[in-house]
Short mmCIF file of C-alpha atoms and ligand atoms in Angstrom, two decimals:
data_model
loop_
_atom_site.label_atom_id
_atom_site.label_comp_id
_atom_site.label_asym_id
_atom_site.label_seq_id
_atom_site.Cartn_x
_atom_site.Cartn_y
_atom_site.Cartn_z
CA UNK A 379 -12.81 25.98 -21.99
CA UNK A 380 -12.55 22.98 -19.66
CA UNK A 381 -8.93 22.12 -18.88
CA UNK A 382 -8.84 18.31 -18.88
CA UNK A 383 -5.14 17.68 -19.39
CA UNK A 384 -3.47 15.36 -16.84
CA UNK A 385 -1.34 18.24 -15.59
CA UNK A 386 -1.47 21.10 -15.39
CA UNK A 387 -4.92 20.89 -13.83
CA UNK A 388 -7.16 23.91 -13.18
CA UNK A 389 -6.65 26.04 -10.06
CA UNK A 390 -9.79 26.63 -7.98
CA UNK A 391 -10.96 30.22 -7.57
CA UNK A 392 -10.65 30.08 -3.76
CA UNK A 393 -7.08 28.81 -4.07
CA UNK A 394 -6.24 31.59 -6.53
CA UNK A 395 -7.62 34.08 -4.02
CA UNK A 396 -5.52 32.59 -1.21
CA UNK A 397 -2.44 33.12 -3.38
CA UNK A 398 -3.41 36.71 -4.19
CA UNK A 399 -2.84 37.96 -0.64
CA UNK A 400 0.11 40.22 0.21
CA UNK A 401 3.52 38.57 0.10
CA UNK A 402 4.72 37.43 3.52
CA UNK A 403 8.35 37.47 4.53
CA UNK A 404 9.38 33.85 4.99
CA UNK A 405 11.56 34.35 8.08
CA UNK A 406 8.60 35.27 10.29
CA UNK A 407 6.43 33.44 12.83
CA UNK A 408 3.45 34.12 10.52
CA UNK A 409 4.96 32.20 7.62
CA UNK A 410 6.37 29.50 9.88
CA UNK A 411 2.82 28.77 11.04
CA UNK A 412 1.73 28.44 7.39
CA UNK A 413 4.69 26.19 6.65
CA UNK A 414 3.93 24.00 9.67
CA UNK A 415 0.35 23.53 8.51
CA UNK A 416 1.51 22.56 5.01
CA UNK A 417 4.08 20.14 6.41
CA UNK A 418 1.53 18.42 8.63
CA UNK A 419 -0.93 18.15 5.74
CA UNK A 420 1.74 16.63 3.50
CA UNK A 421 2.88 14.08 6.10
CA UNK A 422 -0.76 12.95 6.30
CA UNK A 423 -1.14 12.93 2.52
CA UNK A 424 2.03 10.87 1.97
CA UNK A 425 1.35 8.75 5.05
CA UNK A 426 5.11 8.77 5.71
CA UNK A 427 7.28 9.94 8.61
CA UNK A 428 8.64 13.04 6.86
CA UNK A 429 7.76 15.43 4.05
CA UNK A 430 9.99 17.94 2.27
CA UNK A 431 8.96 20.82 0.01
CA UNK A 432 11.30 22.06 -2.73
CA UNK A 433 10.96 25.12 -4.93
CA UNK A 434 11.12 23.34 -8.30
CA UNK A 435 8.98 21.34 -10.66
CA UNK A 436 8.58 17.63 -9.89
CA UNK A 437 11.75 16.68 -11.75
CA UNK A 438 13.88 18.54 -9.18
CA UNK A 439 12.69 16.12 -6.50
CA UNK A 440 13.24 13.11 -8.82
CA UNK A 441 16.84 14.17 -9.37
CA UNK A 442 17.51 14.94 -5.73
CA UNK A 443 16.03 11.59 -4.60
CA UNK A 444 18.37 9.77 -6.97
CA UNK A 445 21.40 11.74 -5.87
CA UNK A 446 20.73 11.06 -2.17
CA UNK A 447 19.34 7.53 -2.20
CA UNK A 448 21.42 5.78 -4.86
CA UNK A 449 25.10 5.31 -4.08
CA UNK A 450 26.14 2.40 -6.33
CA UNK A 451 23.67 1.36 -9.06
CA UNK A 452 20.12 2.33 -10.02
CA UNK A 453 17.38 0.14 -11.43
CA UNK A 454 15.05 2.27 -13.52
CA UNK A 455 11.67 1.17 -14.83
CA UNK A 456 10.89 2.69 -18.21
CA UNK A 457 7.34 2.31 -19.51
CA UNK A 458 7.18 5.83 -20.87
CA UNK A 459 8.50 9.38 -20.87
CA UNK A 460 8.74 9.71 -17.10
CA UNK A 461 10.41 6.37 -16.49
CA UNK A 462 12.85 7.33 -19.22
CA UNK A 463 13.46 10.56 -17.28
CA UNK A 464 14.85 8.61 -14.31
CA UNK A 465 17.27 6.86 -16.70
CA UNK A 466 18.34 10.20 -18.15
CA UNK A 467 18.85 11.64 -14.66
CA UNK A 468 21.09 8.66 -13.80
CA UNK A 469 23.14 9.33 -16.95
CA UNK A 470 23.40 13.03 -16.16
CA UNK A 471 24.58 12.28 -12.62
CA UNK A 472 26.98 9.56 -13.80
CA UNK A 473 25.17 6.95 -11.74
CA UNK A 474 25.44 3.45 -13.26
CA UNK A 475 22.02 2.07 -14.14
CA UNK A 476 20.16 -1.00 -15.29
CA UNK A 477 16.97 -0.16 -17.14
CA UNK A 478 13.90 -2.36 -17.58
CA UNK A 479 12.13 -1.08 -20.66
CA UNK A 480 8.56 -1.85 -21.73
CA UNK A 481 6.03 -0.66 -24.25
CA UNK A 482 4.07 2.33 -22.89
CA UNK A 483 0.92 0.27 -22.26
CA UNK A 484 2.78 -2.35 -20.22
CA UNK A 485 3.54 -2.24 -16.49
CA UNK A 486 6.78 -3.61 -15.02
CA UNK A 487 6.98 -7.39 -14.60
CA UNK A 488 8.03 -8.45 -11.12
CA UNK A 489 10.01 -11.43 -12.47
CA UNK A 490 12.20 -9.00 -14.40
CA UNK A 491 12.84 -7.00 -11.23
CA UNK A 492 13.76 -10.13 -9.31
CA UNK A 493 16.14 -11.23 -12.06
CA UNK A 494 17.76 -7.79 -12.27
CA UNK A 495 18.30 -7.65 -8.50
CA UNK A 496 19.80 -11.15 -8.45
CA UNK A 497 22.06 -10.49 -11.44
CA UNK A 498 23.18 -7.09 -10.13
CA UNK A 499 23.43 -7.28 -6.33
CA UNK A 500 25.00 -3.79 -6.32
CA UNK A 501 21.65 -2.20 -7.26
CA UNK A 502 20.83 -0.14 -4.17
CA UNK A 503 17.81 1.84 -5.37
CA UNK A 504 14.82 1.33 -7.66
CA UNK A 505 13.12 4.20 -9.50
CA UNK A 506 9.59 3.75 -10.72
CA UNK A 507 6.44 5.74 -11.48
CA UNK A 508 3.29 4.89 -9.53
CA UNK A 509 1.29 6.24 -12.45
CA UNK A 510 3.28 6.59 -15.71
CA UNK A 511 1.61 9.57 -17.37
CA UNK A 512 2.95 8.90 -20.89
CA UNK A 513 0.40 6.15 -21.48
CA UNK A 514 -1.71 6.48 -18.33
CA UNK A 515 -0.65 3.19 -16.79
CA UNK A 516 -0.38 2.03 -13.18
CA UNK A 517 2.76 0.14 -12.14
CA UNK A 518 2.38 -2.45 -9.33
CA UNK A 519 4.67 -0.33 -7.15
CA UNK A 520 3.56 -1.71 -3.78
CA UNK A 521 4.18 -5.33 -4.85
CA UNK A 522 7.46 -4.36 -6.53
CA UNK A 523 8.61 -2.63 -3.34
CA UNK A 524 7.68 -5.59 -1.12
CA UNK A 525 9.49 -8.02 -3.42
CA UNK A 526 12.62 -5.87 -3.68
CA UNK A 527 12.87 -5.46 0.11
CA UNK A 528 12.55 -9.22 0.50
CA UNK A 529 15.55 -9.70 -1.77
CA UNK A 530 17.53 -6.78 -0.32
CA UNK A 531 16.16 -5.16 2.86
CA UNK A 532 18.48 -2.16 2.41
CA UNK A 533 17.35 -1.26 -1.08
CA UNK A 534 15.71 2.15 -1.54
CA UNK A 535 12.39 2.39 -3.37
CA UNK A 536 11.86 5.78 -4.99
CA UNK A 537 8.33 6.20 -6.33
CA UNK A 538 7.39 9.05 -8.64
CA UNK A 539 3.82 9.63 -7.51
CA UNK A 540 3.40 12.89 -9.40
CA UNK A 541 0.15 11.66 -10.99
CA UNK A 542 -0.80 9.29 -8.15
CA UNK A 543 -0.42 11.18 -4.87
CA UNK A 544 -3.81 12.78 -4.18
CA UNK A 545 -5.48 10.42 -6.65
CA UNK A 546 -5.55 7.19 -4.67
CA UNK A 547 -4.25 5.97 -1.32
CA UNK A 548 -0.76 4.51 -1.83
CA UNK A 549 0.56 1.84 0.55
CA UNK A 550 3.91 3.32 1.57
CA UNK A 551 4.96 0.40 3.82
CA UNK A 552 7.94 -0.42 1.58
CA UNK A 553 8.38 2.93 -0.19
CA UNK A 554 11.29 5.18 0.85
CA UNK A 555 10.64 8.31 -1.18
CA UNK A 556 7.31 9.30 -2.68
CA UNK A 557 7.35 12.35 -4.92
CA UNK A 558 4.67 14.69 -6.14
CA UNK A 559 4.37 18.06 -7.86
CA UNK A 560 1.97 20.95 -7.38
CA UNK A 561 0.37 21.02 -10.86
CA UNK A 562 -1.33 17.61 -10.85
CA UNK A 563 -3.84 16.26 -8.28
CA UNK A 564 -3.19 19.15 -5.89
CA UNK A 565 -4.50 21.62 -8.50
CA UNK A 566 -1.88 24.34 -8.00
CA UNK A 567 0.27 26.26 -10.44
CA UNK A 568 3.58 24.51 -11.22
CA UNK A 569 6.70 25.18 -9.14
CA UNK A 570 6.43 23.22 -5.89
CA UNK A 571 7.85 19.69 -5.57
CA UNK A 572 7.01 17.60 -2.52
CA UNK A 573 8.53 14.38 -1.25
CA UNK A 574 7.59 11.96 1.51
CA UNK A 575 10.46 10.06 3.16
CA UNK A 576 10.81 6.85 5.19
CA UNK A 577 13.04 6.55 8.28
CA UNK A 578 15.42 4.39 6.21
CA UNK A 579 15.64 7.08 3.52
CA UNK A 580 16.37 9.73 6.15
CA UNK A 581 19.19 7.52 7.49
CA UNK A 582 20.63 7.07 3.98
CA UNK A 583 20.46 10.80 3.25
CA UNK A 584 22.80 11.21 6.22
CA UNK A 585 24.64 14.54 5.86
CA UNK A 586 23.30 15.07 2.37
CA UNK A 587 24.96 15.95 -0.93
CA UNK A 588 24.47 18.74 -3.46
CA UNK A 589 23.98 22.41 -2.65
CA UNK A 590 20.52 23.75 -3.60
CA UNK A 591 18.75 20.41 -3.28
CA UNK A 592 20.57 19.17 -0.18
CA UNK A 593 17.92 17.01 1.47
CA UNK A 594 19.73 16.82 4.84
CA UNK A 595 19.92 20.60 5.04
CA UNK A 596 16.26 20.90 4.01
CA UNK A 597 15.15 18.27 6.47
CA UNK A 598 16.96 20.03 9.30
CA UNK A 599 15.36 23.37 8.42
CA UNK A 600 11.91 22.12 7.49
CA UNK A 601 11.57 20.23 10.77
CA UNK A 602 11.77 23.72 12.29
CA UNK A 603 9.17 25.02 9.82
CA UNK A 604 11.61 26.97 7.72
CA UNK A 605 13.73 26.29 4.62
CA UNK A 606 17.39 26.59 3.70
CA UNK A 607 16.56 29.00 0.86
CA UNK A 608 13.56 31.19 0.04
CA UNK A 609 10.55 28.86 -0.22
CA UNK A 610 7.74 29.09 -2.79
CA UNK A 611 5.66 31.02 -0.23
CA UNK A 612 2.73 31.74 -2.54
CA UNK A 613 2.35 28.12 -3.63
CA UNK A 614 2.57 26.91 -0.03
CA UNK A 615 -0.28 29.26 0.89
CA UNK A 616 -2.21 27.87 -2.07
CA UNK A 617 -1.42 24.33 -0.90
CA UNK A 618 -3.02 24.98 2.49
CA UNK A 619 -6.07 26.47 0.78
CA UNK A 620 -6.30 23.39 -1.43
CA UNK A 621 -6.13 21.08 1.60
CA UNK A 622 -8.95 23.21 3.02
CA UNK A 623 -11.00 22.60 -0.14
CA UNK A 624 -10.36 18.85 0.02
CA UNK A 625 -11.52 18.87 3.66
CA UNK A 626 -14.63 20.88 2.77
CA UNK A 627 -15.44 18.36 0.03
CA UNK A 628 -15.43 15.52 2.56
CA UNK A 629 -11.76 14.80 3.29
CA UNK A 630 -9.05 12.68 1.66
CA UNK A 631 -11.01 9.41 1.54
CA UNK A 632 -13.85 11.07 -0.33
CA UNK A 633 -11.33 12.82 -2.60
CA UNK A 634 -9.87 9.41 -3.55
CA UNK A 635 -13.26 7.74 -3.85
CA UNK A 636 -14.59 10.41 -6.22
CA UNK A 637 -11.48 10.25 -8.43
CA UNK A 638 -11.86 6.47 -8.67
CA UNK A 639 -15.57 6.76 -9.49
CA UNK A 640 -14.91 9.35 -12.22
CA UNK A 641 -12.13 7.23 -13.72
CA UNK A 642 -14.33 4.13 -13.71
CA UNK A 643 -17.36 5.95 -15.12
CA UNK A 644 -15.27 7.63 -17.83
CA UNK A 645 -13.68 4.35 -18.89
CA UNK A 646 -17.09 2.66 -19.02
CA UNK A 647 -18.54 5.50 -21.08
CA UNK A 648 -15.64 5.50 -23.55
CA UNK A 649 -15.85 1.74 -24.00
CA UNK A 650 -19.62 1.96 -24.44
CA UNK A 651 -19.10 4.12 -27.56
CA UNK A 652 -16.61 1.65 -29.00
CA UNK A 653 -13.33 3.24 -27.93
CA UNK A 654 -10.26 1.33 -26.75
CA UNK A 655 -8.43 2.03 -23.47
CA UNK A 656 -4.70 2.03 -24.17
CA UNK A 657 -2.87 0.69 -21.09
CA UNK A 658 -3.30 -2.92 -19.95
CA UNK A 659 -3.31 -1.64 -16.34
CA UNK A 660 -4.94 1.81 -16.40
CA UNK A 661 -4.07 4.34 -13.71
CA UNK A 662 -6.88 6.24 -12.00
CA UNK A 663 -5.19 9.57 -12.76
CA UNK A 664 -6.24 9.71 -16.40
CA UNK A 665 -8.25 7.86 -19.03
CA UNK A 666 -6.13 7.08 -22.09
CA UNK A 667 -7.67 6.06 -25.41
CA UNK A 668 -5.76 4.70 -28.40
CA UNK A 669 -7.47 5.65 -31.64
CA UNK A 670 -6.57 6.28 -35.28
CA UNK A 671 -8.52 9.58 -35.09
CA UNK A 672 -7.06 10.64 -31.73
CA UNK A 673 -5.77 13.91 -33.11
CA UNK A 674 -9.00 14.82 -34.93
CA UNK A 675 -11.07 13.98 -31.86
CA UNK A 676 -8.85 16.20 -29.73
CA UNK A 677 -9.13 19.08 -32.22
CA UNK A 678 -12.92 18.80 -32.43
CA UNK A 679 -13.20 18.78 -28.65
CA UNK A 680 -11.07 21.89 -28.38
CA UNK A 681 -12.60 23.87 -31.23
CA UNK A 682 -16.24 22.82 -31.04
CA UNK A 683 -17.02 21.52 -27.55
CA UNK A 684 -14.77 23.54 -25.25
CA UNK A 685 -12.64 20.72 -23.87
CA UNK A 686 -8.87 20.74 -23.77
CA UNK A 687 -7.41 17.25 -23.31
CA UNK A 688 -3.90 15.91 -23.89
CA UNK A 689 -2.49 13.90 -26.78
CA UNK A 690 0.51 11.58 -26.79
CA UNK A 691 4.24 12.07 -27.17
CA UNK A 692 6.96 10.41 -29.26
CA UNK A 693 5.70 7.25 -31.01
CA UNK A 694 2.22 7.79 -29.52
CA UNK A 695 1.93 11.32 -30.92
CA UNK A 696 -1.47 11.62 -32.65
CA UNK A 697 -2.29 8.03 -31.59
CA UNK A 698 -3.73 8.51 -28.11
CA UNK A 699 -5.67 11.07 -26.13
CA UNK A 700 -5.63 11.43 -22.35
CA UNK A 701 -8.48 12.75 -20.18
CA UNK A 702 -7.57 13.99 -16.71
CA UNK A 703 -9.18 12.50 -13.59
CA UNK A 704 -7.01 14.24 -10.99
CA UNK A 705 -8.30 16.84 -8.56
CA UNK A 706 -11.65 18.09 -7.34
CA UNK A 707 -13.56 17.75 -10.61
CA UNK A 708 -17.37 18.10 -10.66
CA UNK A 709 -18.94 14.96 -12.13
CA UNK A 710 -20.97 17.08 -14.57
CA UNK A 711 -17.75 18.28 -16.20
CA UNK A 712 -16.54 14.71 -16.75
CA UNK A 713 -19.99 13.75 -18.04
CA UNK A 714 -19.75 16.60 -20.57
CA UNK A 715 -16.28 15.44 -21.65
CA UNK A 716 -17.41 11.91 -22.55
CA UNK A 717 -20.50 13.37 -24.22
CA UNK A 718 -18.23 15.65 -26.27
CA UNK A 719 -16.13 12.66 -27.31
CA UNK A 720 -19.29 10.92 -28.50
CA UNK A 721 -20.31 14.06 -30.43
CA UNK A 722 -16.85 14.13 -32.05
CA UNK A 723 -17.23 10.50 -33.19
CA UNK A 724 -20.54 11.47 -34.73
CA UNK A 725 -18.93 14.51 -36.43
CA UNK A 726 -16.35 12.13 -37.89
CA UNK A 727 -19.14 9.92 -39.20
CA UNK A 728 -18.08 6.98 -37.05
CA UNK A 729 -21.30 6.45 -35.13
CA UNK A 730 -24.74 8.04 -34.82
CA UNK A 731 -25.01 10.14 -31.68
CA UNK A 732 -27.46 8.68 -29.15
CA UNK A 733 -26.16 10.00 -25.81
CA UNK A 734 -24.75 6.65 -24.71
CA UNK A 735 -21.53 8.05 -23.27
CA UNK A 736 -23.30 10.50 -20.99
CA UNK A 737 -25.87 7.91 -19.92
CA UNK A 738 -23.29 5.23 -19.13
CA UNK A 739 -21.10 7.73 -17.28
CA UNK A 740 -23.99 8.76 -15.03
CA UNK A 741 -25.16 5.20 -14.51
CA UNK A 742 -21.76 4.05 -13.31
CA UNK A 743 -21.03 7.21 -11.33
CA UNK A 744 -24.33 7.51 -9.51
CA UNK A 745 -25.29 3.84 -9.14
CA UNK A 746 -22.12 3.22 -7.14
CA UNK A 747 -22.74 3.28 -3.39
CA UNK A 748 -21.37 6.35 -1.66
C1 PLP B 120 4.20 15.71 -14.63
C2 PLP B 120 5.03 14.55 -14.25
C3 PLP B 120 6.34 14.72 -13.79
C4 PLP B 120 7.00 16.00 -13.46
O1 PLP B 120 7.28 16.84 -14.37
P1 PLP B 120 7.70 18.34 -14.05
O2 PLP B 120 7.45 18.96 -15.36
O3 PLP B 120 9.10 18.34 -13.64
O4 PLP B 120 6.79 18.84 -12.95
C5 PLP B 120 7.05 13.58 -13.39
N1 PLP B 120 6.50 12.37 -13.43
C6 PLP B 120 5.24 12.17 -13.84
C7 PLP B 120 4.68 10.79 -13.83
C8 PLP B 120 4.46 13.26 -14.27
O5 PLP B 120 3.21 13.06 -14.67
#
C-alpha cells in the first residue's frame, strides 16, 4: 500500500535502520555530536539564526511560540483546521485575539491584515500557516510578513510551516518563528517539533515562560548541544539520517525542485482527466481535489489500487481528497497515483480509461528542464 496522505508520510528504510540502533544516553559526548549535527542541519533548513527541537508533535511548538512571542493580542489567520488551531490555542492560553476567517480554499487577504493591524494597534504577533493542510492552500506569508513589519516593525510573525518546511524554500526575511514537525516533509515518525527563530524572536523570548516548553531554557541548553529534558534521541538520529538521504538525492535545492515538479505534474494530470483543484492558491505540499465522488474515489484507490490518500474534515468531509507531495517520493509512485485516480473514475463510469493521467504526469514531469 502506498502511503500518500499529507502527513504522516512514509519513513525510508535507511532512516528506520538508523533509528533501530542501540539507545544512546543523551548526556554523553556521543549524543551531543549527533545533536550538534541535527541543529546545524535545521538552521540550514530553516535559513534562520537559531533552531530548537522539542519532544512533542507540531502543536507543542505552535503553543509555545504563541506563549513566548505574543504578550498583548494575537492576530490569527483561519483558512482551515490548522489556522483554527492557533485561535483555539489563544483561547486556551487566555490571550486576546482577532481572527481573520476565510473559506478553506481562500488565502488571507493582505488588505484585511492591514485593516486589522490599524484598528488594533495592540496586536503584537500574527499566526499563520505557510501551507494550510485542511484544504491544501498556500498563504502569501512572505508578503504578509513584509507588510506587517512595515506597519509595526516590532510585530512577531509566527509561521506554521509544518507542511511547507522541506517542501519549498521559504523566504524568512520577515519571519520570526517557523515551525515544523517530524511526520511531514522530513519523513519521520511523529513526535519531534522543530522551530527556527529570528534574532528579534530570541530577544522577545527573553527569560522565557512556561516550564516544559520554556524556549529560553531550551535555547540556552541547545546552543550547547543538549536539552533541558530528555530529548527524542531516536527521532533526532532519524533526522540526521534523513538529511543524509536528502543530500544523497542531490541536496535541498533538488529536494524542493522535485517536490514542485511532482505537484505541478500531479495537478496537470488531475485536471487533464476533468478533476477540479480545490484551493484558489494551491500549496506544493499536497494536491487537493474537490469532487462529489471524493469518498468513493478514495475507497476505490485504497481497496483496489493500493493507494492510501487523505479525505477532508468538517464541512469538507467526503467532499475533497488530498494527495501528498511532501518528501523524497519516486516519480513513478506519483505517476501510479494519478493513474489509479483515472482508473477509479472509469470504475465509477465517469470516463473511459485511456491513460491520460499517467501520460500528462510524465510529460510535465520529464519535459521540465532539470
Ligand atoms: C500536521 C500539521 C500540524 C501539526 O499537527 P500535530 O498533529 O500536532 O503534529 C500543524 N499544522 C499543519 C499545517 C499541519 O499540517
